[in-house]
Amino acid sequence: MKRTPIENASSAKRITRRALFLGGSQIAFMGLLGIRMRYLQVDQADKFRLLAEENRIKDSLLAPARGLIYDRSGTVLAENEQTFRVVIRKEDSSELDAVLLKLEELIGITPEDQARVRKELKDAGPSAPVIIADRLSWEDFSTVSANGPALPGVTPEVGLSRYYPLHNDFAHLVGYVGPVSSYDISKMETVDPLYKIPKFQLGKFGVEAKLEDTLKGKAGLRRVEQNAYGRIIRELDRQEGQPGANIQLTVDHKVQNFIQARLGGESASAVVIDVETGDIIAAGSTPAFDPNLFVRGISSKDYSALLENDHRPLPAKSVQGSYPPGSTFKMVSALAALEAGEVAPDETVRCLGHVEVGGRRFHCWKRAGHGNLNLVGSLRHSCDVFYYEMAQRAGIEKIAEMGRRLGLGETYDLPLSGINSGLMPDKQWKLANRGAEWVVGDSLNAAIGQGFVLATPLQLAVMTARLATNREVIPRLVKSIDGVEQPVRGGGPLGLNENMLRSVRQGMFEVVNSNRGTAFRSRIADEAMRMAGKTGTSQVRSAVVNNNNVPWEQRDHALFVSFAPVEAPRYAVSVVVEHGGGGSSVAAPIARDIMLFALHGAVPPLEAYPSSQRGTIQERFRTLPLIDRETGADERSQA
Amino acid sequence: MSYLESTLKTVPTGIAKVLYLNWALVLLLSAVASVGFLMLYSNAGGSFQPWAEPQMKRFALGMIAMMMIAMVPIWFWRNIAGLAYIISFILLIFVEFFGHVGMGAQRWIDLGFMKLQPSELMKIALVMLLAAYYDWLPLEKVSRPLWVAIPVALILVPTFLVLKQPDLGTSILLVAGGALVMFAAGVSWIYFGAVIALFAGLVTAVFASRGTGWQLLNDYQYRRIDTFLDPSADPLGAGYHITQAKIALGSGGWTGRGFMQGTQSRLNFLPEKHTDFIFTTLAEEFGFIGAFSLLALYAGIIIFCLISAMNNRDRFGALVTIGITATFFLFFSVNMSMVMGLMPVVGVPLPLVSYGGSAMLVLLAAFGIVQSAHVHRPRSKR
């Protein structure tokens, strides 16, 4: 197209005008961009800088290692094992579907787990990790780790989980931990941030629960820089937590193991304490359960099986079970009367098989009567009428006072769950709790350890230890915390008349060692280890019927308390077999085996037993499921 | 042809042409591209791979292409404007049926050595054709409705094809670029006023149509608009890009975190950190000063080009320069607006800085035409 110069000039002029306008507008718009830039980068810089930090820096708590629990010889009772798991956080879960699909392919995550993860993610906070799979095998764990790039947002984690290597043996003492629940949190006054770590384990029972604060340790802090996919680029800061304190208990795992095995399928309990220090050497309770089940979160099926078992595996019967002590209480009644000066050690009482008091007839267990008996004889034969007489002479207040001096009706400060204080009744107690006056018949029943009197196996062991030493023995369970020895409390003189106490001990000696004693069959042949004790058979029902003809839950409890060696007592042992029948036939043999095992620190040699019984004993020990059947030698594994 | 007859003798010939290039423009383009290399190097965590090195090679290639195009007389480019448009148009139709689907949109043809986006070609071809059209059209007809309808059709038909891909960003660039050439050519203000009024009406219609049977945009486009209006509503979903971009930008402050110290972009919080969102890396690492400097470089390019256009008495040369400049302006201003949360995320790269082959080559080729117009501009006989 040809144009005239005028046209060209006009075109150029117009283009120049419009170009100037365009250029002006463009520069103006760029000015606007510049202003926006300034607004974002200068005026709001602080805000965005902060957001950027939040974006890239993630703080997470480091769970400290829980303190370990050892027995007195250093054998580990509770330890931490490594567990492998994979978690995801809500803010990193934008590709959840793909991730779950990939994980299903890699390690077989079940549809149920996937549904759970989805649900938990919905409810979770943006940075709270949700566990996709826990307790992975090392192979699965390394598969997940190796496939990291294909699994955006998935973090493999190595955690610690509690493990109880001795399984059932210390279920009741050491107890167990379990995942922190919202209920646990609700009970706390101040919530340690530790408990917000997912699957953090909290002591639920036993020493684990009661010494939680000692064992748990302090949380560490880990600060990492991560990218948009939640992958950690580097660690910026790491403050290690403080592991929980290690605790050494006074218990001996071998004795405990022996007790658990020896009590077998019975609903029973046995306690061994050191008569000098009060150290609890063992406190068994059967049946037991595997605490490891609770660590992982017990299935409702397993749990209801434990709940429904009529032998009650869950409670620690050694401290939670309280039983009428029966004839094992007779030492208390005897000492009460002796101390009160109501009876002399050699004074005799005539037993006709029964006695009439307040219009009621109280029977001796031996209907024919024992004839004339002094204190030692009354213990040896476990005559009831003698103690009915003592009850009338001393009165309940004196008996109750003596009972308390010997440790009955008292709660000991031990780190155990649900400690029962038993019951040492007196007049005031009955008025306050039963709304009735104390009657003399109550005293008579109490004097033979029936009626209102209740004691736990631990209390019976303490009572026996106090009788053996005439000292205020107080049980101790924690030997040391982080190597710091815990003080032995008590041990002061009990102040009982030594002469009177000697008669009582003589009676207990004859119970076991006199051929007319109620527990003669359970004597110890080894002269150096002879045992003194007292049988007890406490009635669960009122009518006297042959034990073999009633259902299990109505049979008598079988009890036995003992200390040995008689000359220089070391251990006190109490045994309670619920609905076991007779104390002499059921409880005493168990107590002897336990005592001998404790004294030897291992399966006792057959020579300790009367020669006539060795065959049966040998057979019994052969079938016991013991962890260590070495005899005699005191070899212990050191952790 | 106008200057050929009158001024051929005064136009530099042969190798001498190189001296008459707009060297300021070459320097500015190289400076901008260098900013891109730095950012790509930083984004790769301090490595020339995988982005910086290919980008540098392509830039070198592009510069050579620019020089070669600049050496060719401007009338040649005017004469092939129609052909360029037709070829681009055919390619656009071709991708519609045979193109590869990339990033959710069907946009490119794999040529083996490079991936060609016909829409990139079309942006330049359209500017060329419109400039040629107004060079041909007698001045008095410029604002007549029929003669306005023709360029409008030339703009809208390829725009429709691009919109179908769907590529909203390029569609906007096509329409706006074309409109700016028409404006520069002197089409009456009334038309632009009417179009702006119509556009306002259309926006209303777009929003009113939402959820009805005659919905005008795709759901994802609506979501982008929603996100644009309130990015915080869905920070992990649709609003993620904008929120993260603003965080990266804002955390730069006055002077930035320093080269290679940007955390947001390098830690992958930013999507497409090497392409559409590369500006955030610059803003984060070099702060307001760095970001503003890039803006200043762009402004320099615009100013030098417009001065060249205003000094060019060849109508085609002037119009094509203004058109290309306008397209370039639209590129970076849309990209920056988008990154700074002033516009919806529409997927427009930052010109010469973003990683990407065909965009860079086509843009440098276009600047080759600007250079050709500059070199071959009519000169007074004095």
XYZ file of N, CA and C in Angstrom, chain A residues 1-58 90-94 126 225-234, chain B residues 1-2 5 134-140 142 180 182-189 192 236 240 243-244 246-247 249-254 256-257 263-264 267-270 279 283-284 287-288 291-292 295-296 298-299 302-303 306 309-310 312-313 315 318-319 322 325-326 329 332-333 336-337 339-342:
444
model
N 0.841 -1.188 0.000
C 0.000 0.000 0.000
C 0.878 1.241 0.000
N 0.625 2.008 -0.975
C 1.391 3.256 -1.014
C 0.672 4.306 -0.202
N 1.431 5.067 0.525
C 0.803 6.138 1.289
C 1.484 7.451 0.931
N 0.710 8.483 1.027
C 1.290 9.803 0.843
C 2.091 10.145 2.093
N 3.030 11.042 1.931
C 3.792 11.460 3.129
C 2.890 11.991 4.217
N 1.794 12.670 3.813
C 0.893 13.220 4.828
C 0.258 12.093 5.615
N -0.178 11.076 4.818
C -0.770 9.914 5.475
C 0.229 9.272 6.421
N 1.463 9.111 5.927
C 2.503 8.506 6.757
C 2.718 9.292 8.035
N 2.763 10.592 7.881
C 2.985 11.436 9.045
C 1.838 11.304 10.014
N 0.623 11.272 9.467
C -0.556 11.152 10.321
C -0.545 9.808 11.052
N -0.163 8.728 10.278
C -0.081 7.394 10.900
C 0.932 7.403 12.028
N 2.111 7.968 11.730
C 3.175 7.962 12.737
C 2.749 8.746 13.953
N 2.064 9.834 13.735
C 1.641 10.675 14.835
C 0.665 9.927 15.726
N -0.282 9.267 15.037
C -1.283 8.546 15.813
C -0.644 7.394 16.589
N 0.233 6.664 15.887
C 0.910 5.543 16.569
C 1.682 6.051 17.754
N 2.369 7.200 17.566
C 3.157 7.737 18.660
C 2.259 8.067 19.849
N 1.114 8.724 19.523
C 0.183 9.071 20.598
C -0.271 7.818 21.364
N -0.722 6.860 20.564
C -1.249 5.643 21.204
C -0.142 4.869 21.932
N 1.044 4.867 21.295
C 2.163 4.159 21.935
C 2.519 4.822 23.250
N 2.474 6.132 23.282
C 2.749 6.843 24.523
C 1.708 6.481 25.576
N 0.451 6.454 25.119
C -0.609 6.098 26.058
C -0.407 4.673 26.595
N -0.121 3.754 25.628
C 0.097 2.364 26.025
C 1.274 2.249 26.986
N 2.376 2.887 26.583
C 3.584 2.829 27.408
C 3.310 3.384 28.779
N 2.580 4.534 28.803
C 2.238 5.120 30.104
C 1.450 4.153 30.962
N 0.436 3.527 30.316
C -0.404 2.587 31.072
C 0.435 1.424 31.587
N 1.316 0.959 30.691
C 2.131 -0.196 31.089
C 3.036 0.143 32.253
N 3.671 1.287 32.148
C 4.555 1.698 33.243
C 3.734 1.896 34.513
N 2.538 2.443 34.355
C 1.676 2.653 35.521
C 1.326 1.311 36.160
N 0.992 0.349 35.311
C 0.642 -0.962 35.856
C 1.848 -1.586 36.557
N 3.018 -1.380 35.957
C 4.221 -1.912 36.607
C 4.462 -1.226 37.937
N 4.098 0.048 37.975
C 4.195 0.750 39.255
C 3.300 0.098 40.287
N 2.113 -0.286 39.824
C 1.164 -0.975 40.702
C 1.770 -2.284 41.203
N 2.393 -3.019 40.270
C 3.048 -4.274 40.664
C 4.123 -4.009 41.708
N 4.854 -2.914 41.481
C 5.921 -2.555 42.421
C 5.360 -2.250 43.798
N 4.223 -1.563 43.809
C 3.603 -1.220 45.097
C 3.136 -2.489 45.804
N 2.545 -3.382 45.027
C 2.090 -4.652 45.590
C 3.292 -5.432 46.157
N 4.371 -5.416 45.376
C 5.592 -6.100 45.798
C 6.065 -5.548 47.136
N 6.056 -4.211 47.211
C 6.506 -3.557 48.431
C 5.593 -3.928 49.592
N 4.300 -3.950 49.313
C 3.334 -4.277 50.362
C 3.595 -5.684 50.910
N 3.759 -6.644 49.976
C 3.954 -8.038 50.413
C 5.309 -8.237 51.064
N 6.309 -7.630 50.451
C 7.679 -7.970 50.858
C 8.218 -7.101 51.967
N 7.696 -5.899 52.078
C 8.241 -5.009 53.102
C 7.229 -4.827 54.231
N 6.025 -4.401 53.855
C 5.052 -4.125 54.911
C 4.622 -5.383 55.647
N 4.450 -6.475 54.904
C 3.955 -7.688 55.539
C 5.036 -8.736 55.722
N 6.258 -8.314 55.595
C 7.363 -9.281 55.619
C 7.371 -10.122 56.885
N 7.142 -9.475 58.015
C 7.214 -10.201 59.287
C 6.202 -11.337 59.337
N 4.992 -10.996 58.917
C 3.932 -11.999 58.932
C 4.304 -13.196 58.059
N 4.774 -12.895 56.875
C 5.078 -13.996 55.952
C 6.332 -14.750 56.360
N 7.254 -14.036 56.950
C 8.474 -14.689 57.433
C 8.089 -15.742 58.486
N 7.164 -15.355 59.334
C 6.695 -16.257 60.385
C 5.996 -17.475 59.777
N 5.141 -17.178 58.800
C 4.434 -18.279 58.134
C 5.426 -19.214 57.461
N 6.471 -18.622 56.924
C 7.473 -19.435 56.244
C 8.183 -20.348 57.231
N 8.480 -19.802 58.414
C 9.138 -20.625 59.431
C 8.244 -21.796 59.817
N 6.973 -21.472 60.008
C 6.024 -22.528 60.386
C 5.950 -23.576 59.294
N 6.046 -23.090 58.075
C 5.991 -23.979 56.929
C 7.080 -25.028 56.968
N 8.287 -24.562 57.262
C 9.399 -25.455 57.023
C 9.917 -26.096 58.296
N 9.602 -25.478 59.444
C 10.167 -26.019 60.669
C 9.099 -26.763 61.434
N 9.430 -27.938 61.799
C 8.462 -28.742 62.518
C 9.116 -29.232 63.809
N -1.827 -35.140 59.106
C -2.925 -34.630 58.294
C -2.424 -33.633 57.253
N -1.547 -32.735 57.679
C -1.102 -31.694 56.767
C -0.263 -32.248 55.609
N 0.193 -33.487 55.761
C 0.986 -34.106 54.689
C 0.191 -35.152 53.929
N -1.104 -35.214 54.192
C -1.851 -36.377 53.695
C -2.654 -36.051 52.448
N -2.165 -35.112 51.640
C -2.952 -34.732 50.467
C -3.061 -35.871 49.452
N -3.586 -30.916 62.623
C -2.824 -30.951 61.368
C -1.453 -31.619 61.496
N 13.859 -29.345 59.594
C 13.409 -28.609 58.425
C 12.881 -29.630 57.448
N 11.706 -29.359 56.943
C 11.145 -30.338 56.032
C 10.580 -29.650 54.815
N 10.403 -30.431 53.777
C 9.873 -29.850 52.553
C 8.367 -30.037 52.508
N 7.792 -29.614 51.391
C 6.338 -29.601 51.292
C 5.742 -30.990 51.383
N 6.553 -32.022 51.138
C 6.001 -33.369 51.194
C 6.177 -33.969 52.578
N 6.661 -33.155 53.503
C 6.839 -33.668 54.856
C 8.130 -34.454 55.004
N 8.912 -34.488 53.939
C 10.165 -35.214 54.042
C 11.185 -34.338 54.764
N 11.891 -34.964 55.671
C 12.810 -34.189 56.491
C 14.085 -33.916 55.727
N 14.444 -32.650 55.621
C 15.638 -32.259 54.884
C 16.850 -32.318 55.811
N 16.703 -31.721 56.965
C 17.786 -31.843 57.936
C 17.242 -31.536 59.312
N 6.448 -1.817 1.797
C 7.153 -1.433 0.582
C 7.425 0.047 0.560
N 6.748 0.715 1.453
C 6.847 2.167 1.403
C 8.287 2.649 1.505
N 11.064 1.894 -1.570
C 11.237 2.812 -2.699
C 11.937 4.091 -2.286
N -3.164 -3.680 9.394
C -3.323 -2.230 9.538
C -2.325 -1.456 8.677
N -1.246 -2.119 8.300
C -0.320 -1.504 7.351
C -0.982 -1.395 5.990
N -1.774 -2.430 5.676
C -2.443 -2.483 4.379
C -3.683 -1.601 4.352
N -4.404 -1.542 5.469
C -5.692 -0.873 5.507
C -5.515 0.644 5.440
N -6.254 1.277 4.525
C -6.190 2.747 4.490
C -6.609 3.323 5.837
N -5.953 4.397 6.210
C -6.130 4.929 7.552
C -7.573 5.288 7.856
N -8.276 5.801 6.829
C -9.628 6.286 7.108
C -10.609 5.148 7.402
N -9.901 2.508 9.271
C -9.483 1.777 10.480
C -10.624 1.576 11.476
N -4.445 -4.805 21.853
C -3.493 -3.705 21.993
C -2.938 -3.277 20.628
N -4.617 -3.438 17.842
C -5.709 -2.664 17.253
C -5.750 -1.261 17.838
N -5.525 -1.204 19.125
C -5.539 0.101 19.785
C -4.421 0.994 19.254
N -3.243 0.392 19.140
C -2.106 1.167 18.653
C -2.326 1.630 17.211
N -3.054 0.794 16.440
C -3.279 1.133 15.040
C -4.268 2.279 14.892
N -4.911 2.623 15.996
C -5.777 3.792 15.948
C -7.258 3.485 15.886
N -7.651 2.265 16.195
C -9.074 1.954 16.208
C -9.719 2.814 17.291
N -10.904 3.297 16.976
C -11.545 4.283 17.846
C -11.694 3.810 19.286
N -11.568 4.757 20.187
C -11.747 4.513 21.620
C -13.093 3.869 21.916
N -13.215 0.185 22.198
C -12.594 -0.368 23.410
C -13.479 -0.148 24.624
N -4.855 -25.941 51.757
C -4.132 -27.153 51.358
C -4.570 -27.632 49.986
N -3.578 -23.441 47.662
C -2.221 -23.752 48.085
C -1.171 -22.936 47.331
N -1.245 -19.167 48.292
C -0.824 -18.957 49.673
C 0.678 -19.159 49.800
N 1.152 -20.268 49.239
C 2.576 -20.560 49.353
C 3.406 -19.523 48.603
N 2.678 -16.420 48.128
C 2.703 -15.188 48.902
C 3.638 -15.317 50.104
N 3.627 -16.509 50.710
C 4.520 -16.718 51.858
C 5.971 -16.575 51.416
N 7.178 -15.070 48.776
C 7.424 -13.698 48.368
C 7.602 -12.806 49.579
N 6.622 -12.928 50.476
C 6.595 -12.037 51.632
C 7.766 -12.247 52.555
N 8.218 -13.508 52.639
C 9.296 -13.758 53.585
C 10.634 -13.231 53.057
N 10.641 -12.736 51.837
C 11.879 -12.187 51.288
C 12.316 -10.899 51.971
N 11.335 -10.079 52.308
C 11.665 -8.816 52.962
C 12.364 -7.858 52.015
N 13.090 -6.907 52.564
C 13.777 -5.912 51.742
C 14.852 -6.530 50.872
N 15.921 -9.970 51.045
C 15.856 -11.398 50.764
C 16.728 -12.223 51.682
N 16.606 -13.509 51.515
C 17.354 -14.430 52.367
C 18.771 -14.663 51.837
N 14.077 -20.777 51.462
C 13.633 -22.065 52.000
C 12.353 -22.531 51.331
N 11.479 -21.585 51.054
C 10.150 -21.978 50.591
C 10.188 -22.642 49.228
N 12.402 -25.957 49.231
C 11.857 -27.095 49.961
C 10.553 -27.584 49.353
N 10.307 -27.164 48.138
C 9.161 -27.684 47.394
C 7.807 -27.265 47.934
N 7.788 -26.232 48.775
C 6.468 -25.769 49.178
C 5.778 -25.160 47.975
N 6.624 -24.671 47.041
C 6.061 -24.028 45.873
C 5.948 -25.003 44.733
N 9.266 -16.534 39.891
C 9.414 -15.197 40.451
C 9.497 -15.246 41.979
N 12.055 -13.403 44.481
C 11.548 -12.500 45.524
C 11.989 -12.954 46.900
N 12.047 -14.270 47.101
C 12.426 -14.765 48.414
C 13.923 -14.595 48.655
N 14.701 -10.573 47.793
C 13.832 -9.603 48.431
C 13.220 -8.593 47.486
N 12.752 -7.525 48.082
C 12.079 -6.489 47.318
C 13.042 -5.858 46.309
N 13.396 -8.275 43.362
C 12.174 -8.387 42.577
C 11.923 -7.092 41.806
N 12.162 -5.974 42.510
C 11.915 -4.695 41.851
C 12.912 -4.463 40.711
N 11.660 -6.088 37.698
C 10.588 -5.267 37.150
C 11.180 -4.087 36.361
N 12.235 -3.529 36.905
C 12.886 -2.402 36.242
C 13.500 -2.834 34.907
N 12.443 -5.273 33.042
C 11.305 -5.422 32.134
C 10.853 -4.051 31.621
N 10.754 -3.125 32.558
C 10.333 -1.767 32.167
C 11.293 -1.203 31.120
N 10.483 -2.640 27.772
C 9.270 -2.004 27.246
C 9.603 -0.616 26.694
N 10.340 0.152 27.495
C 10.636 1.539 27.102
C 11.481 1.587 25.828
N 9.291 0.645 22.859
C 8.310 1.659 22.485
C 8.995 2.864 21.849
N 9.607 1.925 18.460
C 8.373 1.946 17.675
C 7.988 3.371 17.311
N 8.124 4.286 18.277
C 7.717 5.662 18.016
C 8.624 6.339 17.004
N 9.855 4.761 14.545
C 9.773 4.004 13.300
C 8.605 4.517 12.488
N 8.917 5.069 11.322
C 7.830 5.625 10.523
C 7.238 4.603 9.582
N 4.805 1.790 9.213
C 3.621 1.452 9.999
C 3.673 0.016 10.502
N 6.354 -0.353 13.230
C 5.951 0.245 14.494
C 4.893 -0.608 15.184
N 3.898 -1.006 14.397
C 2.797 -1.777 14.994
C 3.268 -3.128 15.514
N 5.120 -2.592 18.708
C 4.200 -2.313 19.827
C 3.460 -3.593 20.239
N 5.810 -5.959 22.019
C 6.087 -5.390 23.335
C 4.898 -5.596 24.268
N 3.716 -5.372 23.715
C 2.509 -5.518 24.529
C 2.350 -6.960 24.981
N 4.772 -7.559 27.634
C 4.296 -6.912 28.848
C 3.212 -7.764 29.528
N 4.648 -10.879 31.454
C 5.215 -10.765 32.799
C 4.250 -10.119 33.779
N 3.392 -9.212 33.267
C 2.501 -8.577 34.243
C 1.436 -9.575 34.712
N 3.285 -11.949 37.137
C 3.575 -11.330 38.432
C 2.291 -11.084 39.220
N 1.259 -10.634 38.523
C -0.018 -10.386 39.200
C -0.519 -11.676 39.824
N 1.249 -14.355 40.676
C 2.088 -14.800 41.788
C 1.861 -13.926 43.015
N 1.565 -12.662 42.771
C 1.379 -11.767 43.906
C -0.071 -11.719 44.359
N -0.879 -12.611 43.813
C -2.254 -12.695 44.282
C -3.148 -11.584 43.793
N -2.792 -10.980 42.653
C -3.656 -9.945 42.101
C -4.566 -10.500 41.013
